[in-house]
Amino acid sequence: LAGEKAYETYENYLLRSFVDDNNSFSWCPNPAGCGRAVFKGEEDFEDAHCSCGYISCLLCRNESHAPCSCEQSKMWRKGVEEYLSSREK
């Protein structure tokens, strides 16, 4: 029989491959890197709620921006960045 370390490595690989190959799950995109999987569900919801507390958009993988679209959120973030960088000068 395999040792405890080998079994743990196998379990981790099995979990990673299950999440990677299953369209109902995704890895949490928390910038802190929680490493948890989130269930996407069967509804057409765009937000995923991870048990680490991070809420993300499943489409763009950024922090939740409901009710805005991903494109609107991208334009907003760009505008904020431009505003902040102009104030630093």
PDB file of C-alpha atoms in Angstrom:
ATOM      1  CA  LEU A   1       0.000   0.000   0.000  1.00  0.00           C
ATOM      2  CA  ALA A   2       1.036   3.564  -0.635  1.00  0.00           C
ATOM      3  CA  GLY A   3       2.267   5.718   2.186  1.00  0.00           C
ATOM      4  CA  GLU A   4       0.257   8.551   3.719  1.00  0.00           C
ATOM      5  CA  LYS A   5       2.145  11.220   1.711  1.00  0.00           C
ATOM      6  CA  ALA A   6       1.548   9.408  -1.595  1.00  0.00           C
ATOM      7  CA  TYR A   7      -2.146   9.010  -0.762  1.00  0.00           C
ATOM      8  CA  GLU A   8      -2.442  12.726   0.079  1.00  0.00           C
ATOM      9  CA  THR A   9      -0.769  13.629  -3.238  1.00  0.00           C
ATOM     10  CA  TYR A  10      -3.187  11.335  -5.078  1.00  0.00           C
ATOM     11  CA  GLU A  11      -6.206  12.874  -3.305  1.00  0.00           C
ATOM     12  CA  ASN A  12      -5.042  16.393  -4.214  1.00  0.00           C
ATOM     13  CA  TYR A  13      -4.541  15.379  -7.852  1.00  0.00           C
ATOM     14  CA  LEU A  14      -7.965  13.735  -7.941  1.00  0.00           C
ATOM     15  CA  LEU A  15      -9.652  16.867  -6.566  1.00  0.00           C
ATOM     16  CA  ARG A  16      -7.782  19.195  -8.944  1.00  0.00           C
ATOM     17  CA  SER A  17      -8.634  17.087 -11.984  1.00  0.00           C
ATOM     18  CA  PHE A  18     -12.290  16.832 -10.908  1.00  0.00           C
ATOM     19  CA  VAL A  19     -12.632  20.630 -10.642  1.00  0.00           C
ATOM     20  CA  ASP A  20     -10.612  21.300 -13.802  1.00  0.00           C
ATOM     21  CA  ASP A  21     -12.673  18.836 -15.866  1.00  0.00           C
ATOM     22  CA  ASN A  22     -16.107  19.680 -14.449  1.00  0.00           C
ATOM     23  CA  ASN A  23     -18.024  22.633 -15.903  1.00  0.00           C
ATOM     24  CA  SER A  24     -20.081  22.961 -12.712  1.00  0.00           C
ATOM     25  CA  PHE A  25     -17.035  23.961 -10.636  1.00  0.00           C
ATOM     26  CA  SER A  26     -14.334  26.585 -10.829  1.00  0.00           C
ATOM     27  CA  TRP A  27     -11.353  27.577  -8.696  1.00  0.00           C
ATOM     28  CA  CYS A  28     -11.930  30.643  -6.542  1.00  0.00           C
ATOM     29  CA  PRO A  29     -10.179  33.629  -8.184  1.00  0.00           C
ATOM     30  CA  ASN A  30      -9.566  35.334  -4.820  1.00  0.00           C
ATOM     31  CA  PRO A  31      -6.336  37.336  -5.226  1.00  0.00           C
ATOM     32  CA  ALA A  32      -5.289  36.069  -1.777  1.00  0.00           C
ATOM     33  CA  GLY A  33      -5.291  32.567  -3.285  1.00  0.00           C
ATOM     34  CA  CYS A  34      -7.632  30.596  -1.048  1.00  0.00           C
ATOM     35  CA  GLY A  35      -7.352  27.503  -3.278  1.00  0.00           C
ATOM     36  CA  ARG A  36     -10.993  26.476  -2.829  1.00  0.00           C
ATOM     37  CA  ALA A  37     -13.385  25.312  -5.507  1.00  0.00           C
ATOM     38  CA  VAL A  38     -16.728  27.051  -6.017  1.00  0.00           C
ATOM     39  CA  PHE A  39     -19.891  25.455  -7.360  1.00  0.00           C
ATOM     40  CA  LYS A  40     -21.235  27.340 -10.369  1.00  0.00           C
ATOM     41  CA  GLY A  41     -24.707  25.903 -10.028  1.00  0.00           C
ATOM     42  CA  GLU A  42     -27.283  25.232 -12.683  1.00  0.00           C
ATOM     43  CA  GLU A  43     -28.870  28.678 -12.725  1.00  0.00           C
ATOM     44  CA  ASP A  44     -27.734  31.503 -14.958  1.00  0.00           C
ATOM     45  CA  PHE A  45     -26.218  33.413 -12.054  1.00  0.00           C
ATOM     46  CA  GLU A  46     -22.934  35.107 -12.828  1.00  0.00           C
ATOM     47  CA  ASP A  47     -21.673  35.380  -9.245  1.00  0.00           C
ATOM     48  CA  ALA A  48     -19.919  32.643  -7.302  1.00  0.00           C
ATOM     49  CA  HIS A  49     -19.786  32.785  -3.512  1.00  0.00           C
ATOM     50  CA  CYS A  50     -16.719  31.049  -2.096  1.00  0.00           C
ATOM     51  CA  SER A  51     -16.593  29.825   1.487  1.00  0.00           C
ATOM     52  CA  CYS A  52     -13.561  32.131   1.970  1.00  0.00           C
ATOM     53  CA  GLY A  53     -15.988  35.059   1.622  1.00  0.00           C
ATOM     54  CA  TYR A  54     -14.849  36.190  -1.836  1.00  0.00           C
ATOM     55  CA  ILE A  55     -17.640  36.821  -4.343  1.00  0.00           C
ATOM     56  CA  SER A  56     -16.551  36.748  -7.973  1.00  0.00           C
ATOM     57  CA  CYS A  57     -18.000  37.004 -11.452  1.00  0.00           C
ATOM     58  CA  LEU A  58     -17.867  33.647 -13.227  1.00  0.00           C
ATOM     59  CA  LEU A  59     -17.598  35.321 -16.624  1.00  0.00           C
ATOM     60  CA  CYS A  60     -14.601  37.645 -16.158  1.00  0.00           C
ATOM     61  CA  ARG A  61     -13.232  36.090 -12.916  1.00  0.00           C
ATOM     62  CA  ASN A  62     -12.979  39.532 -11.263  1.00  0.00           C
ATOM     63  CA  GLU A  63     -14.643  40.616  -8.049  1.00  0.00           C
ATOM     64  CA  SER A  64     -18.442  40.674  -8.346  1.00  0.00           C
ATOM     65  CA  HIS A  65     -19.756  43.727 -10.172  1.00  0.00           C
ATOM     66  CA  ALA A  66     -23.483  42.987 -10.342  1.00  0.00           C
ATOM     67  CA  PRO A  67     -25.647  44.454 -11.747  1.00  0.00           C
ATOM     68  CA  CYS A  68     -23.109  45.859 -14.236  1.00  0.00           C
ATOM     69  CA  SER A  69     -21.889  43.842 -17.188  1.00  0.00           C
ATOM     70  CA  CYS A  70     -18.257  42.763 -17.379  1.00  0.00           C
ATOM     71  CA  GLU A  71     -17.605  45.401 -20.035  1.00  0.00           C
ATOM     72  CA  GLN A  72     -19.175  48.169 -17.931  1.00  0.00           C
ATOM     73  CA  SER A  73     -17.093  47.063 -14.943  1.00  0.00           C
ATOM     74  CA  LYS A  74     -13.935  47.088 -17.060  1.00  0.00           C
ATOM     75  CA  MET A  75     -14.659  50.627 -18.287  1.00  0.00           C
ATOM     76  CA  TRP A  76     -15.396  51.773 -14.715  1.00  0.00           C
ATOM     77  CA  ARG A  77     -12.137  50.329 -13.355  1.00  0.00           C
ATOM     78  CA  LYS A  78     -10.199  51.944 -16.210  1.00  0.00           C
ATOM     79  CA  GLY A  79     -11.831  55.319 -15.488  1.00  0.00           C
ATOM     80  CA  VAL A  80     -11.027  55.040 -11.783  1.00  0.00           C
ATOM     81  CA  GLU A  81      -7.395  54.130 -12.530  1.00  0.00           C
ATOM     82  CA  GLU A  82      -7.053  57.086 -14.922  1.00  0.00           C
ATOM     83  CA  TYR A  83      -8.600  59.438 -12.358  1.00  0.00           C
ATOM     84  CA  LEU A  84      -6.328  58.228  -9.573  1.00  0.00           C
ATOM     85  CA  SER A  85      -3.190  58.428 -11.701  1.00  0.00           C
ATOM     86  CA  SER A  86      -4.084  61.978 -12.820  1.00  0.00           C
ATOM     87  CA  ARG A  87      -4.436  63.062  -9.170  1.00  0.00           C
ATOM     88  CA  GLU A  88      -0.985  61.708  -8.313  1.00  0.00           C
ATOM     89  CA  LYS A  89       0.716  64.093 -10.737  1.00  0.00           C
TER      90      LYS A  89
END
